[in-house]
mmCIF file of C-alpha atoms in Angstrom:
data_model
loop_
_atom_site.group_PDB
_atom_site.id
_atom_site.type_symbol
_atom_site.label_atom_id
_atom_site.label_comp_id
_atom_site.label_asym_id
_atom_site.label_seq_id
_atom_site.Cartn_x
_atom_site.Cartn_y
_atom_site.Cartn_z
ATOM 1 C CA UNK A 1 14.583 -18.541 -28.346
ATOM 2 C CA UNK A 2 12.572 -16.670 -25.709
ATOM 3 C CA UNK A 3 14.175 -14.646 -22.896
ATOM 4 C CA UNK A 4 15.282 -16.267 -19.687
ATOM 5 C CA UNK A 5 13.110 -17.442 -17.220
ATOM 6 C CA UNK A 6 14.024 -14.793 -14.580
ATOM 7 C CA UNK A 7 13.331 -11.899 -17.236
ATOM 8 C CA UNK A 8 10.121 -13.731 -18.045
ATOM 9 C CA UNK A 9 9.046 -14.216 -14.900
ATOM 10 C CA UNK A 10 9.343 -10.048 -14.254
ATOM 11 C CA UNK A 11 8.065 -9.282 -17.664
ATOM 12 C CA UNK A 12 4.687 -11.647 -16.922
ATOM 13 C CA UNK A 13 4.508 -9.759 -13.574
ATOM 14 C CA UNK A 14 4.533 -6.352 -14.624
ATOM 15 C CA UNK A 15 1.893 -6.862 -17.873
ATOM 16 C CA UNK A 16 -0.456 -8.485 -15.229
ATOM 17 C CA UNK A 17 -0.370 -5.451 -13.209
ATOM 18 C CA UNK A 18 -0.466 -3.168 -16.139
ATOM 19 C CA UNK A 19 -3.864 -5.486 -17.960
ATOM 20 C CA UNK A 20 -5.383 -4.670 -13.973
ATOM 21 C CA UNK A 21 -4.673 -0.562 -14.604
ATOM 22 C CA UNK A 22 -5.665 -0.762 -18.096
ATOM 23 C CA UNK A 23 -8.926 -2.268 -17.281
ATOM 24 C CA UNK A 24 -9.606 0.262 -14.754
ATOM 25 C CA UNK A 25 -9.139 2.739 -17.011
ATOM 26 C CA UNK A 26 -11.205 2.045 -19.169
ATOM 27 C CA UNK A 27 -13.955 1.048 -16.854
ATOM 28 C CA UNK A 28 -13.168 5.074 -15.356
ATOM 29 C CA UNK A 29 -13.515 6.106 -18.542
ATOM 30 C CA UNK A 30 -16.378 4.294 -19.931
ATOM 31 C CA UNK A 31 -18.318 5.919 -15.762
ATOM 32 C CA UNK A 32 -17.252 9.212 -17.507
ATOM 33 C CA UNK A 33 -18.689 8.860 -20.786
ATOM 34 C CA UNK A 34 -22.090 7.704 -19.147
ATOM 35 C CA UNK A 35 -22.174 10.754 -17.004
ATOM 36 C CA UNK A 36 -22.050 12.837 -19.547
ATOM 37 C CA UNK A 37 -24.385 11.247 -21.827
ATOM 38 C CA UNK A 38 -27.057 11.081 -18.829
ATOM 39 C CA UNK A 39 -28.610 14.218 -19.796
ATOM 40 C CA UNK A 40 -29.275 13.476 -23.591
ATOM 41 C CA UNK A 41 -30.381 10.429 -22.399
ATOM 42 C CA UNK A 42 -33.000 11.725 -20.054
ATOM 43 C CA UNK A 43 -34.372 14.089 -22.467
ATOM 44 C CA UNK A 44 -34.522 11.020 -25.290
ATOM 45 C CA UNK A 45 -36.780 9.456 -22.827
ATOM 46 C CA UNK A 46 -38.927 12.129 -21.831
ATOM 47 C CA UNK A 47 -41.092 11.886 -25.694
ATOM 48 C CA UNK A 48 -39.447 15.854 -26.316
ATOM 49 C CA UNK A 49 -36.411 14.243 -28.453
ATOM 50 C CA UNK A 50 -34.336 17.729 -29.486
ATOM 51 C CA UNK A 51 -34.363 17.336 -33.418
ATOM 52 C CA UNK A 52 -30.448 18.508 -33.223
ATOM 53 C CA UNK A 53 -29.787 15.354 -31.564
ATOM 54 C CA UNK A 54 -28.451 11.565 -32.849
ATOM 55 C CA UNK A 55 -30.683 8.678 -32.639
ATOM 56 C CA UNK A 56 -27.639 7.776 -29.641
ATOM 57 C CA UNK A 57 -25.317 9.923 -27.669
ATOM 58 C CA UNK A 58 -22.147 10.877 -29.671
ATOM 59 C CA UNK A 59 -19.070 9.084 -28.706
ATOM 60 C CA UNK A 60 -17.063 11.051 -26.326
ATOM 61 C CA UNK A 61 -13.154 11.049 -27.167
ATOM 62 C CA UNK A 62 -11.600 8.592 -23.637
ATOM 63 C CA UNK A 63 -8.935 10.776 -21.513
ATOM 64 C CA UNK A 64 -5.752 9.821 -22.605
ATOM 65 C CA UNK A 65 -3.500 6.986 -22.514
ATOM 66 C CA UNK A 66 -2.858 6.126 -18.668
ATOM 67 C CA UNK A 67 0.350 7.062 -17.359
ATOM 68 C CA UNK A 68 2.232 4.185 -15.122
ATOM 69 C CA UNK A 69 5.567 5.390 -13.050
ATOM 70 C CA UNK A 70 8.295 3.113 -11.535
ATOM 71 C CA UNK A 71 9.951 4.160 -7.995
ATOM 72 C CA UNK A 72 13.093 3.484 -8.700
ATOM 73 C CA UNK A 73 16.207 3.156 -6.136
ATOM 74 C CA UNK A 74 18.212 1.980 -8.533
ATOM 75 C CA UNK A 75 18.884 -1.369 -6.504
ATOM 76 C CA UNK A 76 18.097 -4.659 -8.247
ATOM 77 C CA UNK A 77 14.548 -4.889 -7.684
ATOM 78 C CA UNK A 78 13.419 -1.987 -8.537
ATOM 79 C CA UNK A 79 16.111 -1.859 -11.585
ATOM 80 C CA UNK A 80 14.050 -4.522 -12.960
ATOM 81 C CA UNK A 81 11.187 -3.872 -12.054
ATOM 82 C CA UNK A 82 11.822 -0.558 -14.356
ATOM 83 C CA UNK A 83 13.046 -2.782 -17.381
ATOM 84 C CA UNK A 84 9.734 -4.719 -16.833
ATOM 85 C CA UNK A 85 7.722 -1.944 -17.259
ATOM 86 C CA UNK A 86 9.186 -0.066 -20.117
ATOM 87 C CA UNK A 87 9.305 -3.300 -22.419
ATOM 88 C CA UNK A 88 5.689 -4.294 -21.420
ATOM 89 C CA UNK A 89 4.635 -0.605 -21.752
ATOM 90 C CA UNK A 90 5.706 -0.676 -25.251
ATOM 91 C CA UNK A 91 3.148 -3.239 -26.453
ATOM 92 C CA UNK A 92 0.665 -1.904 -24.687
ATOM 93 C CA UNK A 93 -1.230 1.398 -24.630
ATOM 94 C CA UNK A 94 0.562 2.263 -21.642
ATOM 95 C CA UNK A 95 2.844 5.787 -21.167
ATOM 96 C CA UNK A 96 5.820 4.634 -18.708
ATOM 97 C CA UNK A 97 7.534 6.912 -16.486
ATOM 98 C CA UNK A 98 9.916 6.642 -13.410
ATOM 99 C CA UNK A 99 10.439 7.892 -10.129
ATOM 100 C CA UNK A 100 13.547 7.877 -7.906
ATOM 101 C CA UNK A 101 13.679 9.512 -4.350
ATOM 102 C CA UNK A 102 17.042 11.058 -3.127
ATOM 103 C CA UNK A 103 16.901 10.700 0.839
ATOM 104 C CA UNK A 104 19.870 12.307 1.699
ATOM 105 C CA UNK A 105 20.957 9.960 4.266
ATOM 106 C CA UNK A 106 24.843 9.382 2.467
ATOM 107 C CA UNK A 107 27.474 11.115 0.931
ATOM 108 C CA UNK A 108 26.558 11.531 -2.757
ATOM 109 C CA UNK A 109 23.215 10.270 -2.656
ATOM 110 C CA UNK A 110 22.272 13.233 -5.386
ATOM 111 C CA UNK A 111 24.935 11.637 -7.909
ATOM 112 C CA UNK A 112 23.414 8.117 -7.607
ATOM 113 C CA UNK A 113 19.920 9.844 -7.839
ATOM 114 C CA UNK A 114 21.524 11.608 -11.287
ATOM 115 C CA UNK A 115 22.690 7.812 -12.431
ATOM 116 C CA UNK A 116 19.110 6.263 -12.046
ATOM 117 C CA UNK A 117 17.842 8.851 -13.730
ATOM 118 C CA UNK A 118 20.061 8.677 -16.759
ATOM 119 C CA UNK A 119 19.548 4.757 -16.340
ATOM 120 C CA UNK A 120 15.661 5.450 -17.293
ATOM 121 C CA UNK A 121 15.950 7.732 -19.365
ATOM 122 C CA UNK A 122 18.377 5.069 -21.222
ATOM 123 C CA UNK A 123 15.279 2.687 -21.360
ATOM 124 C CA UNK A 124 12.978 5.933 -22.933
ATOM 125 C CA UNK A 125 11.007 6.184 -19.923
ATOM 126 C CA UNK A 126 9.102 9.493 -19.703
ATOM 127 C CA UNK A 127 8.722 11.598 -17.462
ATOM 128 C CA UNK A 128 11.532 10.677 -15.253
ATOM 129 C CA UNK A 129 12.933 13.123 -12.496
ATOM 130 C CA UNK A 130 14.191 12.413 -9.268
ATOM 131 C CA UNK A 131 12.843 14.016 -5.825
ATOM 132 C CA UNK A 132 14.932 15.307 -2.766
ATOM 133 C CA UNK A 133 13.343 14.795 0.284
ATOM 134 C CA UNK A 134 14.239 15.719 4.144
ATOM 135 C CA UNK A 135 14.097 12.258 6.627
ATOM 136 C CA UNK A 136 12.305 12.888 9.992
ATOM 137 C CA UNK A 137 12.825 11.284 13.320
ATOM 138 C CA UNK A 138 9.263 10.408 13.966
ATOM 139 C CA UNK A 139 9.110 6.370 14.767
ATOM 140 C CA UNK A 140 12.649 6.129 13.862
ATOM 141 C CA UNK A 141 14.916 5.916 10.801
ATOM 142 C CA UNK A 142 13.193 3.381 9.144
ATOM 143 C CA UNK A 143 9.758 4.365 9.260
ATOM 144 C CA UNK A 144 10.740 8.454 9.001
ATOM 145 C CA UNK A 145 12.767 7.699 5.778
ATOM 146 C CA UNK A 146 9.224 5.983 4.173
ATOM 147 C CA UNK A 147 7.325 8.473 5.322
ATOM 148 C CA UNK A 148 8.924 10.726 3.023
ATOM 149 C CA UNK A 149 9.601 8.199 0.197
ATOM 150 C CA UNK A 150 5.724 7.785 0.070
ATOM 151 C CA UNK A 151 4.832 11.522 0.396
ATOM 152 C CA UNK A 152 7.156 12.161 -2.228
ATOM 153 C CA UNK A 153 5.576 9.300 -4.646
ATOM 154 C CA UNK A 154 2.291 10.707 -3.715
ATOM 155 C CA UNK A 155 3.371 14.408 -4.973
ATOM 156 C CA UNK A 156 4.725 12.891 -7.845
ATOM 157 C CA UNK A 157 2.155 10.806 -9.077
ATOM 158 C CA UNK A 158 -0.323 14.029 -8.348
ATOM 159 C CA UNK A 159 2.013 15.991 -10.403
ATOM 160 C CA UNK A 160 2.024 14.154 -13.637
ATOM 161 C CA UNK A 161 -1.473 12.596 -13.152
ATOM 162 C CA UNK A 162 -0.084 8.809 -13.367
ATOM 163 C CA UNK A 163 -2.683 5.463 -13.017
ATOM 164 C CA UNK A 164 -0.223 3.872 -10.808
ATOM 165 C CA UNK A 165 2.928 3.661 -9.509
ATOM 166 C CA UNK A 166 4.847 0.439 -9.119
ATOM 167 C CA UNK A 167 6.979 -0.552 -6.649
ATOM 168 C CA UNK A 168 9.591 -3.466 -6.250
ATOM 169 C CA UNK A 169 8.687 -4.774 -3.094
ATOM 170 C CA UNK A 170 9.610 -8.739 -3.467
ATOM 171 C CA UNK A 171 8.410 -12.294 -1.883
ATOM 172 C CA UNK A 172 11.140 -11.595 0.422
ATOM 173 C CA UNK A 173 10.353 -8.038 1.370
ATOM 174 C CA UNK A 174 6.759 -9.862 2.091
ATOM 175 C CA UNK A 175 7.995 -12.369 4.593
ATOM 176 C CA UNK A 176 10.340 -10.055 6.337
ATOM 177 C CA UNK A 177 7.480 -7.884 6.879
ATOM 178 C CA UNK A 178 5.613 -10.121 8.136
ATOM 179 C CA UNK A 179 7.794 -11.044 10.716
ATOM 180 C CA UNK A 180 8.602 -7.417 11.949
ATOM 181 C CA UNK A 181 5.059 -7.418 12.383
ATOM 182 C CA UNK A 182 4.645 -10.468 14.423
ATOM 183 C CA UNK A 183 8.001 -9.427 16.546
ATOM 184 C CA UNK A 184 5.772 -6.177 17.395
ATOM 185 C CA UNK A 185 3.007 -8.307 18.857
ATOM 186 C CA UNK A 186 0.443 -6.640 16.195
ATOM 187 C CA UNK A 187 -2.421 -7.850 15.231
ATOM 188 C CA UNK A 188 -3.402 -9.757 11.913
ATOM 189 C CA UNK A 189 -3.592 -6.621 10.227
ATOM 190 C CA UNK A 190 -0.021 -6.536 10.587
ATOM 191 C CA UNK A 191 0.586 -9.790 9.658
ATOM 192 C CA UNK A 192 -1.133 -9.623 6.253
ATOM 193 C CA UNK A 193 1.820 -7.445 5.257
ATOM 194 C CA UNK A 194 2.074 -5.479 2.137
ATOM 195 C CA UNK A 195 -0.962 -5.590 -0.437
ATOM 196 C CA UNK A 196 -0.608 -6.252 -3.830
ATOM 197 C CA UNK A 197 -2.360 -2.949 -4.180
ATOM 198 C CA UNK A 198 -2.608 0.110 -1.910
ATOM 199 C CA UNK A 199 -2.953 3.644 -0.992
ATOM 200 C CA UNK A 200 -5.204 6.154 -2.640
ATOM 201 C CA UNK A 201 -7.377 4.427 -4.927
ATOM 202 C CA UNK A 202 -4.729 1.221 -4.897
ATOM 203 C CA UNK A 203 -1.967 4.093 -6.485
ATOM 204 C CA UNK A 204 0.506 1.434 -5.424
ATOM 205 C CA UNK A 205 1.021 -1.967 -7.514
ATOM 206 C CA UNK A 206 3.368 -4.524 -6.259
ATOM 207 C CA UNK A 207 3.921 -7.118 -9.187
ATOM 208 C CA UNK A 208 7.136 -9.009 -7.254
ATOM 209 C CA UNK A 209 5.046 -10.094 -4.440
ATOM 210 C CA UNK A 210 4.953 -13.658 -5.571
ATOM 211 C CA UNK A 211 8.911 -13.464 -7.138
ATOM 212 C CA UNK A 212 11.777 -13.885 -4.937
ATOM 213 C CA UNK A 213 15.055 -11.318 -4.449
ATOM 214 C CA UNK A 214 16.906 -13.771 -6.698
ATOM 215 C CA UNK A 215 14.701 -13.904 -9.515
ATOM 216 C CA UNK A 216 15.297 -10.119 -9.720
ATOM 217 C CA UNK A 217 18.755 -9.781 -9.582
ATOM 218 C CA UNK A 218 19.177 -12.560 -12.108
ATOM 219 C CA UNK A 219 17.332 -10.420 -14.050
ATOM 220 C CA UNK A 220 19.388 -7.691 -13.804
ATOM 221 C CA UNK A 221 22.446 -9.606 -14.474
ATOM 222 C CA UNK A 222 21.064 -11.469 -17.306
ATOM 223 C CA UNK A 223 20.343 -8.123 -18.998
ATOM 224 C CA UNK A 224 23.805 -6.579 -17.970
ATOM 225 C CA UNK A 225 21.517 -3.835 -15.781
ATOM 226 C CA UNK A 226 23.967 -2.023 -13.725
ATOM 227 C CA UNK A 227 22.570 -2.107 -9.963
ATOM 228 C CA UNK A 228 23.399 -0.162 -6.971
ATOM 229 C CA UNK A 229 23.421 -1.985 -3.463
ATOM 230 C CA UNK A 230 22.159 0.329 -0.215
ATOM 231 C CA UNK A 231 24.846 -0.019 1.982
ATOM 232 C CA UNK A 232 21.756 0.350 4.615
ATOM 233 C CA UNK A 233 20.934 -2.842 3.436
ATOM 234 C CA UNK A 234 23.846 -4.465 5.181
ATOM 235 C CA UNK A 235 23.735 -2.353 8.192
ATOM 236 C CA UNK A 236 23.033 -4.110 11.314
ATOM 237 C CA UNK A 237 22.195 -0.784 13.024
ATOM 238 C CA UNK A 238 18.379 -0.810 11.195
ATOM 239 C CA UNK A 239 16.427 -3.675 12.317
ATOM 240 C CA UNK A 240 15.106 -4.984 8.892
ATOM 241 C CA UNK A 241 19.100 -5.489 7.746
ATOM 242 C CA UNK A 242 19.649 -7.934 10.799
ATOM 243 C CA UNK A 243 16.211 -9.863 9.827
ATOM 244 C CA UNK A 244 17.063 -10.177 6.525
ATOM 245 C CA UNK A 245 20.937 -11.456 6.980
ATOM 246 C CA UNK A 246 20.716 -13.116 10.333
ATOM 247 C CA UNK A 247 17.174 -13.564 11.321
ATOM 248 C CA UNK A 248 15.834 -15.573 8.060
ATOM 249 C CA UNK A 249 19.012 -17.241 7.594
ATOM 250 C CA UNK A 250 18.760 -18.530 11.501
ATOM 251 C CA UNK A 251 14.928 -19.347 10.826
ATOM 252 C CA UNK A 252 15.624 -21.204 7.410
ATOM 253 C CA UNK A 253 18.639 -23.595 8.880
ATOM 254 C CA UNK A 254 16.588 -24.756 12.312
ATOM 255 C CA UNK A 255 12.965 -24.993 10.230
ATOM 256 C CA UNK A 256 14.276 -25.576 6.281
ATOM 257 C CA UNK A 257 14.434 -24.242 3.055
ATOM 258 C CA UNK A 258 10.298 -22.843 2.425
ATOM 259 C CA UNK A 259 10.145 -20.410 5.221
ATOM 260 C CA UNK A 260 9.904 -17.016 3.326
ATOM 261 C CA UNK A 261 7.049 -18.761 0.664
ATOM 262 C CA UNK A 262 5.404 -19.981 3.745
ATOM 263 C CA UNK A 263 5.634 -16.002 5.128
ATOM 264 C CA UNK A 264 4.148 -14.832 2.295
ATOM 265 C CA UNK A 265 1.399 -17.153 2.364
ATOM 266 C CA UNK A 266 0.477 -16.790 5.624
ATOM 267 C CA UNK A 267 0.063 -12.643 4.612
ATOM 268 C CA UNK A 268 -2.280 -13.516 2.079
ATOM 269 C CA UNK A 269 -4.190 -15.783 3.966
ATOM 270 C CA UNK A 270 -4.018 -13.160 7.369
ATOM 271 C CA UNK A 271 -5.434 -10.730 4.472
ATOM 272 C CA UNK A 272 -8.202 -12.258 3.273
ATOM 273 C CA UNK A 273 -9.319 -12.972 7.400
ATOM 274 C CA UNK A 274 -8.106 -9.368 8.423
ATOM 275 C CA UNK A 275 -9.858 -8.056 5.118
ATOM 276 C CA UNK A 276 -13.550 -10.199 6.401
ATOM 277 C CA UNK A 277 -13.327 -8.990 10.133
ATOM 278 C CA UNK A 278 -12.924 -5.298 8.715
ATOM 279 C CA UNK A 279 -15.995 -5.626 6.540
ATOM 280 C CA UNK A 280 -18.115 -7.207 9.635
ATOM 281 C CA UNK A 281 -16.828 -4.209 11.890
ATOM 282 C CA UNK A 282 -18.165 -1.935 9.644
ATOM 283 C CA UNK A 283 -21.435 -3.352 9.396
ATOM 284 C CA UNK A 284 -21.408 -3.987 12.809
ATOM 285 C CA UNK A 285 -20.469 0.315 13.671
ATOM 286 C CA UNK A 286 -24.068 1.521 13.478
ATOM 287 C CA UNK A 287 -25.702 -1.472 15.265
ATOM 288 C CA UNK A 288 -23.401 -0.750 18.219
ATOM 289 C CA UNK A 289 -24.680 3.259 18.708
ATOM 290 C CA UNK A 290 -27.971 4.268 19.739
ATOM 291 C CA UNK A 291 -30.083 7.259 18.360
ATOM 292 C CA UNK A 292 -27.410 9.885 18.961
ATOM 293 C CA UNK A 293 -24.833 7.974 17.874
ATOM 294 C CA UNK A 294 -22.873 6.851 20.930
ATOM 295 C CA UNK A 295 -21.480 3.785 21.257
ATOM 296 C CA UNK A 296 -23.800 1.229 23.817
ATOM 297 C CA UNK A 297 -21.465 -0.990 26.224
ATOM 298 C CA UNK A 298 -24.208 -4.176 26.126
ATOM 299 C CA UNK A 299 -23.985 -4.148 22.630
ATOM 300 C CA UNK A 300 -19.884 -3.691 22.124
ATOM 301 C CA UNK A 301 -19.884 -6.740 25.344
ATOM 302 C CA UNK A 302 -21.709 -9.152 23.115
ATOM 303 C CA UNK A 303 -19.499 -8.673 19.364
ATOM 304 C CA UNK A 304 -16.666 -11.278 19.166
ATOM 305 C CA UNK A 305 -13.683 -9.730 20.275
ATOM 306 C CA UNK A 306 -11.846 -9.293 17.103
ATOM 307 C CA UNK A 307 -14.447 -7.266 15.494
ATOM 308 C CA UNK A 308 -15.423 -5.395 18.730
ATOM 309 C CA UNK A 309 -11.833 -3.853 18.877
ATOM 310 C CA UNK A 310 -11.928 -2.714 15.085
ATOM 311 C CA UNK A 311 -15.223 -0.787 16.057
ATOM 312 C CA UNK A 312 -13.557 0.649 18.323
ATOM 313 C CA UNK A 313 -9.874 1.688 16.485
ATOM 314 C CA UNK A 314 -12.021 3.389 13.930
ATOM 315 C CA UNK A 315 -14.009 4.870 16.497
ATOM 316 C CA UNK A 316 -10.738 6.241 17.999
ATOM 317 C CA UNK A 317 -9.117 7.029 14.592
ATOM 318 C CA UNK A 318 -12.578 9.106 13.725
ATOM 319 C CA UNK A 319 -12.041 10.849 17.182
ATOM 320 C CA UNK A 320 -8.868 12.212 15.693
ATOM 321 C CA UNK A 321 -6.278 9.750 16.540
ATOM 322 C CA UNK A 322 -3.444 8.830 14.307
ATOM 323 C CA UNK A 323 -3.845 6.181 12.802
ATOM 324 C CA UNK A 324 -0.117 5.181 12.672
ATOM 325 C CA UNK A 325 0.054 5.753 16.585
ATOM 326 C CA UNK A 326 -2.108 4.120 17.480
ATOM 327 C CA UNK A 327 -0.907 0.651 18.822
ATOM 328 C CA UNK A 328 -2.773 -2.646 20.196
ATOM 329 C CA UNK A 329 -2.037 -1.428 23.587
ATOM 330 C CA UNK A 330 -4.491 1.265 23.132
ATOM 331 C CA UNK A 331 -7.258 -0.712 22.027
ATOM 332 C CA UNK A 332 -6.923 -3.492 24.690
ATOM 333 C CA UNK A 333 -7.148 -0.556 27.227
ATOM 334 C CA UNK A 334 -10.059 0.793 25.772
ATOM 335 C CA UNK A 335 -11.822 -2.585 25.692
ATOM 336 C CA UNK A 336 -11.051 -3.078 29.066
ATOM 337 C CA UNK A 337 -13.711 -0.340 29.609
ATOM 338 C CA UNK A 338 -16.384 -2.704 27.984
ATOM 339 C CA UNK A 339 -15.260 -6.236 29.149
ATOM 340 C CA UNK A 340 -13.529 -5.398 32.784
ATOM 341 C CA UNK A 341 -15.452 -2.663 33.882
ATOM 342 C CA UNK A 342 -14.539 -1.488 37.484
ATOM 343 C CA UNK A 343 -14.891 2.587 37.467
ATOM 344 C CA UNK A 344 -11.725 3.270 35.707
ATOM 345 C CA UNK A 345 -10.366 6.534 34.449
ATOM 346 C CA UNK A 346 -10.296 8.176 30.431
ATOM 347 C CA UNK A 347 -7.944 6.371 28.624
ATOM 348 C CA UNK A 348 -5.638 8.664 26.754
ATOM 349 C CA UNK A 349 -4.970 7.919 23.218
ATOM 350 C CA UNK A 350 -2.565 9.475 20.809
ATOM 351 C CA UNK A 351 -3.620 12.851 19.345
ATOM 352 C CA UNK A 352 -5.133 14.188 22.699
ATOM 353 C CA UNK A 353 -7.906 11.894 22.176
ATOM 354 C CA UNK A 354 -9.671 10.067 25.321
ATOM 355 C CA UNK A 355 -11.771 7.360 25.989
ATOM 356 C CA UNK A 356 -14.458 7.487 28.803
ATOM 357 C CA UNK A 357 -17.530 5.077 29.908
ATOM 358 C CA UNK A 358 -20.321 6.980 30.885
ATOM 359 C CA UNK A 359 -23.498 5.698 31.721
ATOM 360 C CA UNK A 360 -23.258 2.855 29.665
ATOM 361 C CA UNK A 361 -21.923 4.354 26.853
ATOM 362 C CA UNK A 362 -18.583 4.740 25.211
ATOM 363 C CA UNK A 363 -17.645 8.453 24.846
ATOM 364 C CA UNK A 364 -14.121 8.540 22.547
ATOM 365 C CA UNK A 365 -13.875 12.316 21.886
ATOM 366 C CA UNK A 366 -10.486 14.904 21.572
ATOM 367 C CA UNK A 367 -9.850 16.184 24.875
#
């Protein structure tokens, strides 16, 4: 008898993502090898083969088995996300680790950080360790607290060199994204919501994308994981607790049960567009500038909208502007500088960067 479905479903999820890492490695590897064989190989072709040498370059020993690490709250998707990974990492030449960040943002929060990390350890991940961080107040609780979650993944998975790290981010998580982003009046960027890979060189693999909350937490309780629910989750004070237990609830009794699958579609399909519009605004940056690379007003007028306004975010973001700062707001006043022309002033833009029209060009330079 095989296991049930929920702990199927996860265990499917997880060996996908960890075939994608594997593959990658070896394809890293395998650039490596080539690189250094490039030089015996020149010389074999040059007619002056060194006598020392073998009819073919000697096989070069691959860097070690790739190292994959969990970020682990201890809640249940992560929970089983980690159970996932360290059964699927044992039939597999795959090291597993885990990760779990201590925010201190509650009353004991270095005790539960302690449990989680006897929890893996219990499941013979290694390395495990967790990481104390100190929660801003830039862009509010929410966002400060991932700010450091993420910089502290980043260290970690610098520290111990890992492939990837995975995180439990579920269907669910997907569609409520999705609609914080469309509340914000962002663009499709934002609606795409999370990707099933990001961050430096795609560090970050999302496996539950496609599973729902439930099909975790069945998991869990299936495999008598012990789980530890955020109060934070439940706290109306933080905007993504009152989507999640009024706003999808409200949303699924007036429209009907499908509304978070049709979410998450709709990121993956505002993905793939958001995804083709950034490729085209990249080809289009260098047709846009003359000789000395500014940017030409005729030539920004005549792009489609959509792609005119990426030109001109990365434009601002090369200028020095934060990328996280800066909002749709920004951009649509900078375009107005190409499409309603009528002798306005620079328009500031976060990170003392300003935007000017000058003799028919577009100067976007720190101030």
């Amino acid at each position: 008898m095989g296991p049930h479905p929920a702990v199927a479903a996860i265990r499917l999820a997880v060996r996908r993502v960890l075939h994608d890492v594997l593959n990658e490695h070896a394809e890293h590897a395998g650039r490596i090898e080539r690189r250094a064989a490039r030089p015996e190989l020149a010389e074999a072709g040059s007619g002056r083969r060194n006598a020392t040498l073998p009819d073919r370059p000697a096989r070069l020993d691959r860097p070690g088995t790739p190292l994959v690490l969990v970020a682990c709250s201890g809640g249940a998707d992560s929970m089983a996300l980690a159970s996932a990974l360290a059964f699927e990492a044992r039939k597999l030449a795959v090291r597993a680790g885990g990760i779990t960040v201590d925010h201190n943002l509650q009353h004991g929060s270095d005790v539960r950080a302690a449990e989680v990390v006897a929890r893996l350890r219990s499941m013979h991940l290694d390395p495990v360790e967790a990481v104390a961080v100190h929660v801003g107040r830039d862009g509010g609780p929410e966002a400060a607290a991932r700010d450091a979650r993420y910089a502290a993944l980043d260290a970690a998975a610098e520290r111990h060199g890992a492939a990837a790290v995975l995180l439990g981010h579920t269907r669910d998580d997907q569609a409520e994204t999705v609609l914080l982003g469309l509340a914000r009046g962002s663009g499709i960027r934002s609606l795409s919501g999370m990707a099933a890979a990001s961050g430096p060189a795609g560090r970050y693999r999302r496996p539950f994308l496609q599973l729902d909350r439930q099909t975790a937490r069945k998991a869990c309780l299936v495999q008598s994981l012990p789980v530890w629910d955020d109060p934070h989750n439940i706290d109306p004070a933080y905007t993504r607790s009152r989507l999640r237990h009024e706003g999808l609830p409200a949303l699924e009794k007036a429209l009907g049960k499908g509304v978070v699958e049709a979410l998450a579609r709709t990121a993956q399909l505002s993905r793939d567009d958001a995804d083709a519009l950034d490729t085209w605004a990249a080809e289009a940056d260098s047709a846009v500038r003359d000789d000395a690379g500014q940017l030409e007003c005729a030539k920004l007028y005549a792009l489609p909208p959509a792609v005119r306004r990426r030109v001109l975010r990365r434009a601002a973001v090369e200028a020095g502007a934060p990328a996280g700062s800066l909002f749709a707001r920004h951009i649509e006043e900078v375009d107005r500088l190409i499409t309603g022309w009528r002798g306005q002033q620079a328009i500031n833009l976060p990170g003392r960067v300003e935007a000017r029209r000058q003799g028919g060009r577009l100067v976007i330079r720190q101030s």
